[in-house]
Short mmCIF file of C-alpha atoms and ligand atoms in Angstrom, two decimals:
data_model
loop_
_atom_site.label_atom_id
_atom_site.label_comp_id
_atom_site.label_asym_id
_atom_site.label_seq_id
_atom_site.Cartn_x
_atom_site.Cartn_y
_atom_site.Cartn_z
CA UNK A 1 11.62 56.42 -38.34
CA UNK A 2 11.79 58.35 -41.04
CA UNK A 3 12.79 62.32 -40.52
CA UNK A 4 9.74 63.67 -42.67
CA UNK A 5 7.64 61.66 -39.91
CA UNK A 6 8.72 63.85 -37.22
CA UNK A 7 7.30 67.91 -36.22
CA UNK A 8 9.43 69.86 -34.68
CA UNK A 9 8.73 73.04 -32.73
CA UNK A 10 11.07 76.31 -32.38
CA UNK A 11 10.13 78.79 -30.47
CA UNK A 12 12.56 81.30 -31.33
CA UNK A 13 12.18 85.37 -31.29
CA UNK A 14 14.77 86.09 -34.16
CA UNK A 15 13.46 85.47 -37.05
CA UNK A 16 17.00 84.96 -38.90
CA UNK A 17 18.04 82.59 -36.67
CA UNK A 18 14.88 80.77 -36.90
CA UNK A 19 14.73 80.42 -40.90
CA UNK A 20 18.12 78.96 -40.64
CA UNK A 21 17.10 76.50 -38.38
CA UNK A 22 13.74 75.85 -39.93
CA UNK A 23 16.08 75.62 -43.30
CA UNK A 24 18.63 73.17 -41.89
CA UNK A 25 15.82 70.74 -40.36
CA UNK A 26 13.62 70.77 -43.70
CA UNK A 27 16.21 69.65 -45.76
CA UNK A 28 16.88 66.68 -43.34
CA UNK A 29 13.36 66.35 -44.09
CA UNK A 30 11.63 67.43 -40.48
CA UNK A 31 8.94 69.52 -40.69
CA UNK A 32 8.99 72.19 -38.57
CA UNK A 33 6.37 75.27 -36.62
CA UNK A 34 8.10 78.28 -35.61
CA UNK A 35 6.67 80.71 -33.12
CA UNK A 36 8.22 83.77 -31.91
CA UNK A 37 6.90 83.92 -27.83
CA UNK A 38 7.00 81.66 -25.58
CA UNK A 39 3.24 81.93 -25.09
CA UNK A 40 2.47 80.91 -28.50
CA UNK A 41 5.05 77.65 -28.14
CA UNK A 42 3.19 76.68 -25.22
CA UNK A 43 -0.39 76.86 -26.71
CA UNK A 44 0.77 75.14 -29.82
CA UNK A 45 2.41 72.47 -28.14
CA UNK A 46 -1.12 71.49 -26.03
CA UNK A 47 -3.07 71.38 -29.17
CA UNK A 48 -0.42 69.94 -32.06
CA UNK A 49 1.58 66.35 -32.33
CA UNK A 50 5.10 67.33 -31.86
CA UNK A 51 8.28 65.13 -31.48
CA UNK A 52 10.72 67.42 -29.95
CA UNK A 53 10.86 71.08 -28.52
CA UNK A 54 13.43 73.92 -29.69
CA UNK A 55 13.74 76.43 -27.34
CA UNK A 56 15.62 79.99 -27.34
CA UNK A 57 16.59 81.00 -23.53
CA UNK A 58 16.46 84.59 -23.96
CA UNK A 59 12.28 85.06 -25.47
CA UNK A 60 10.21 88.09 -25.11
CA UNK A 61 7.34 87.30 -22.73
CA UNK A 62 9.14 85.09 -20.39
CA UNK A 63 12.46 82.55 -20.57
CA UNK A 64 12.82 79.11 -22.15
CA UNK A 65 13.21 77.69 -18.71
CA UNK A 66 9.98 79.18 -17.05
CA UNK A 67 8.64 77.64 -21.04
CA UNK A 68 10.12 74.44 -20.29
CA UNK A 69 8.76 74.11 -16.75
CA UNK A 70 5.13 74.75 -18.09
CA UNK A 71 5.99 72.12 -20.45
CA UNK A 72 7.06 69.56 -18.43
CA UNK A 73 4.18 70.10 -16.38
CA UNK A 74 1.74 67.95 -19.38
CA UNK A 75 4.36 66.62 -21.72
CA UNK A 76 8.13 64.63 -21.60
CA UNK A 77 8.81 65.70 -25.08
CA UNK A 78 12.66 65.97 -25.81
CA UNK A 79 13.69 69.98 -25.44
CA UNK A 80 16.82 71.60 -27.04
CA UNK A 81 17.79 74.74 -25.89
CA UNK A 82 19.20 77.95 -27.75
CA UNK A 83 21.60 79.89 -25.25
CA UNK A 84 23.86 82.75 -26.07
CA UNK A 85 25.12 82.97 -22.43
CA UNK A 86 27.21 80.08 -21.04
CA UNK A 87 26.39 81.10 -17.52
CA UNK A 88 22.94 79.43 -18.99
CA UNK A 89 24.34 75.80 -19.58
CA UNK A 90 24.68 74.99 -16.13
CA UNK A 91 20.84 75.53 -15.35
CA UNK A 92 20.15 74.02 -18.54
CA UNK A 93 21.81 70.71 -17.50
CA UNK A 94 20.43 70.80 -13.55
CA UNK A 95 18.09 68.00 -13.37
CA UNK A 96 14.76 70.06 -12.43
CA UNK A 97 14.30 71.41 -15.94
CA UNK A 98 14.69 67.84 -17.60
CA UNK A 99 16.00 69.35 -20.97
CA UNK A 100 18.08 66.66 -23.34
CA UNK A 101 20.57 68.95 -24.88
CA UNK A 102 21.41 72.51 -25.36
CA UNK A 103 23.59 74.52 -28.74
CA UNK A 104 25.29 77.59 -27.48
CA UNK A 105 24.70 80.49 -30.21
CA UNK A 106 26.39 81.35 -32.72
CA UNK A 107 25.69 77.60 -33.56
CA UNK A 108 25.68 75.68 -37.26
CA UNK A 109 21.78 74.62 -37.79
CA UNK A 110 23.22 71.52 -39.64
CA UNK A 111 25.09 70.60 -36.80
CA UNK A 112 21.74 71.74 -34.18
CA UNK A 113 19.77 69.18 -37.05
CA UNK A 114 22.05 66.38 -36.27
CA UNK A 115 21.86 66.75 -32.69
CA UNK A 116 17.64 66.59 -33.26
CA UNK A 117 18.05 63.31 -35.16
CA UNK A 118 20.34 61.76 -32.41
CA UNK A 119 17.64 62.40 -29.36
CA UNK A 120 15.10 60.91 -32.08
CA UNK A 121 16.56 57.89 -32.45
CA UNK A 122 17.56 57.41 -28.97
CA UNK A 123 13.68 58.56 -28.02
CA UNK A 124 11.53 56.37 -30.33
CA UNK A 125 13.17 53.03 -30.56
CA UNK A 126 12.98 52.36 -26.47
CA UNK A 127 9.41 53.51 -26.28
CA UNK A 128 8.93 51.50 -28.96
CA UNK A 129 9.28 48.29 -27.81
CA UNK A 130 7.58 49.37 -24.03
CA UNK A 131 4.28 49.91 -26.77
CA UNK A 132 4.05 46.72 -28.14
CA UNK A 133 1.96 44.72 -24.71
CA UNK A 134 0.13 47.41 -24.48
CA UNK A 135 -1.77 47.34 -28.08
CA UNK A 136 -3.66 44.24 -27.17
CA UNK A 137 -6.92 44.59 -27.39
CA UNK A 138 -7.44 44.25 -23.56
CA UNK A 139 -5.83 47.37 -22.45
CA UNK A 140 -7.52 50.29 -22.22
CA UNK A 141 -4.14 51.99 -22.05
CA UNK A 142 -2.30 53.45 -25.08
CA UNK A 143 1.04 54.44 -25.24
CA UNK A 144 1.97 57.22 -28.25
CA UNK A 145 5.34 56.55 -28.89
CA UNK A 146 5.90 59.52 -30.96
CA UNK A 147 4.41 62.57 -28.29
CA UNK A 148 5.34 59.94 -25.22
CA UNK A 149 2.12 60.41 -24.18
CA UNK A 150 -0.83 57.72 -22.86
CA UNK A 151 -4.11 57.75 -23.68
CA UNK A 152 -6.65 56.20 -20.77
CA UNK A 153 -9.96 55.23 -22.45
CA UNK A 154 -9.00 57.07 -25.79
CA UNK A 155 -8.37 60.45 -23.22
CA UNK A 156 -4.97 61.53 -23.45
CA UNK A 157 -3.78 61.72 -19.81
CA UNK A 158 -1.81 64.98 -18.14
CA UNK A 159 1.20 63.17 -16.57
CA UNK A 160 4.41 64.92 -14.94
CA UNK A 161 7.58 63.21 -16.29
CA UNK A 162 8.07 60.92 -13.49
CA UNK A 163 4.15 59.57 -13.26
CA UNK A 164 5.02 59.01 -17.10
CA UNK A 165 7.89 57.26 -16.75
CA UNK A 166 5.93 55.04 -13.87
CA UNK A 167 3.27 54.51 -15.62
CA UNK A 168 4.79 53.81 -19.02
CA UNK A 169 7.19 50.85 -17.04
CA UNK A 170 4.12 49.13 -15.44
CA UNK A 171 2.59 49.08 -19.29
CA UNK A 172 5.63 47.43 -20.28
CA UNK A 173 5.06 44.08 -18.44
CA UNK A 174 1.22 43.91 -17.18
CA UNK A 175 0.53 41.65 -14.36
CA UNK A 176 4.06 41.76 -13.57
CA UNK A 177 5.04 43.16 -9.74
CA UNK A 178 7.42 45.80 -9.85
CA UNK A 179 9.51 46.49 -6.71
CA UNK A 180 9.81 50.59 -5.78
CA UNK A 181 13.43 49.99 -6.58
CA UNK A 182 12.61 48.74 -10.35
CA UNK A 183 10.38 51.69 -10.65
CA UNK A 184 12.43 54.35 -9.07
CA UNK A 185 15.02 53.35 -11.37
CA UNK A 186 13.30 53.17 -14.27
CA UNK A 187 11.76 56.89 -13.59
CA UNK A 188 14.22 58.65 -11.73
CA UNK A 189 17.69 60.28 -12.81
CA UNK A 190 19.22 59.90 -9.59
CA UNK A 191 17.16 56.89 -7.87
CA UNK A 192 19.41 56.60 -4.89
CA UNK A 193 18.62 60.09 -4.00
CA UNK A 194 14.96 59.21 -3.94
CA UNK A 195 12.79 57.47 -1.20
CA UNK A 196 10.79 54.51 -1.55
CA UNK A 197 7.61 56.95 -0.12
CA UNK A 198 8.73 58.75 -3.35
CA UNK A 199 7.63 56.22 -5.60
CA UNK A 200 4.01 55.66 -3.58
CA UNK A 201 3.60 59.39 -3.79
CA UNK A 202 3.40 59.49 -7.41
CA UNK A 203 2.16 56.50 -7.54
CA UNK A 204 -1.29 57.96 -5.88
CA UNK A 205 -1.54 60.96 -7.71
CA UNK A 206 -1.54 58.74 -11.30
CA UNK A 207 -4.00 56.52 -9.59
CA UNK A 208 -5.76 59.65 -8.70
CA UNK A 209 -5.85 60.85 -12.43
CA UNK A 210 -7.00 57.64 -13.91
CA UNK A 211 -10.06 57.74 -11.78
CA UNK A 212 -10.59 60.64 -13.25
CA UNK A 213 -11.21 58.97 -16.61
CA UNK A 214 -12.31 55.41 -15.68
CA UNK A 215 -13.82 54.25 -12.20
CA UNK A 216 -11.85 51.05 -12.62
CA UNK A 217 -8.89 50.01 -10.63
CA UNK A 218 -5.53 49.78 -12.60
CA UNK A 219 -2.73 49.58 -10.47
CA UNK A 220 -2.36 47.22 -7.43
CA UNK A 221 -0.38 47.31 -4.63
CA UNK A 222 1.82 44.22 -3.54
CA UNK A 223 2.08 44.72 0.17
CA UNK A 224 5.85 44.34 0.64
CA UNK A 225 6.72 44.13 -2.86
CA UNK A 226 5.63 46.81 -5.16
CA UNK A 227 3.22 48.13 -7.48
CA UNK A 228 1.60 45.66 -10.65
CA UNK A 229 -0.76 47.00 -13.57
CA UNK A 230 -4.00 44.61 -13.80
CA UNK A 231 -6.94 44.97 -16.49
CA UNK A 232 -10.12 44.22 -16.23
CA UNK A 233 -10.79 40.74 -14.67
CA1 CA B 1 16.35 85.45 -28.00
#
């Protein structure tokens, strides 16, 4: 993928900091929206096609974390964060916020652009190859590789992380039975911390937003064995 391919969001309230960055990324050829509240990120973010998330701690109208909650509650987008206090890095690295990486300030943009490229690469290429099965003409699921999003029926579907990460696994290999232990590993950081009931928990609420869009049944259950993604007979 090439650089100029990829939108990047900042949501950054000094404005000096954030034409440095916005400098440093254009001339690695992202292109790049900067907003100045949280708010505005947030709103910008539901409407536009953005690859990864920039995120200042400290903002006016409420923190990058409380920001990257309300995220994470529609999108798995890759977040940086800005932080100028170091007592910040250790919530920015607990699991619950599910951030990817994090430049303590005063930081070098060129070195905050590199960082961007590396999640980039290490984002698109996997979700790449989960896409491919799921472009036949058959499925009436769509992975975008680019926002990690899938559309149901050409309607984009709101998906927490995990019932994305579920989801996008079963697309990988339809027909296929997946055991709870393949899936919880697959979707969750720390699967041994996580109960098989986990996995059917999530597993009802995406079934539950599906039939939202389409009346059809997706994903089976496997009494005994786990979960498999079926299409239209
Ligand atoms: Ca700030």
């Amino acid at each position: 993928m090439s650089n100029s391919q990829a939108n990047i969001l900042i949501v950054e309230d000094e404005p000096s900091i954030a034409d440095n960055v916005k400098f440093a990324l254009q001339l690695d050829g992202f292109d790049c929206q900067h907003f100045l509240l949280a708010e505005e990120g947030l709103n910008q973010l539901k409407e536009g096609c953005f690859d990864l998330a920039i995120i200042d701690v400290g903002l006016p109208d409420y923190n990058g974390f409380e920001l990257c909650k309300k995220i994470r509650q529609f999108s798995n987008i890759p977040i940086i964060f800005l932080t100028a206090r170091s007592d910040e890095i250790d919530r920015i690295l607990g699991l619950e916020l599910g951030a990817d990486d994090y430049v303590t300030k005063p930081f070098s943009p060129r070195e905050l652009s590199t960082r961007v490229k590396t999640i980039l690469r290490r984002v698109s290429p996997s979700v790449e190859k989960t896409a491919a099965p799921s472009k036949s003409k058959t499925s009436p699921l769509q992975l975008d590789t680019k926002r990690a999003c899938i559309f149901y029926h050409q309607e984009q579907l709101v998906l927490t992380r995990i019932e994305f990460l579920l989801l996008s696994t079963l697309l990988q290999s339809p027909e296929q039975v997946f055991s709870r232990e393949q899936l919880m590993t697959a979707a969750w950081e720390n699967p041994e911390h996580s109960l098989d009931r986990a996995v059917d928990t999530h597993i009802k609420t995406l079934r539950a937003k599906l039939k939202l869009v389409h009346p059809d049944q997706l994903i089976y259950t496997h009494r005994g064995l786990g979960y498999s993604l079926r299409f239209g007979q």
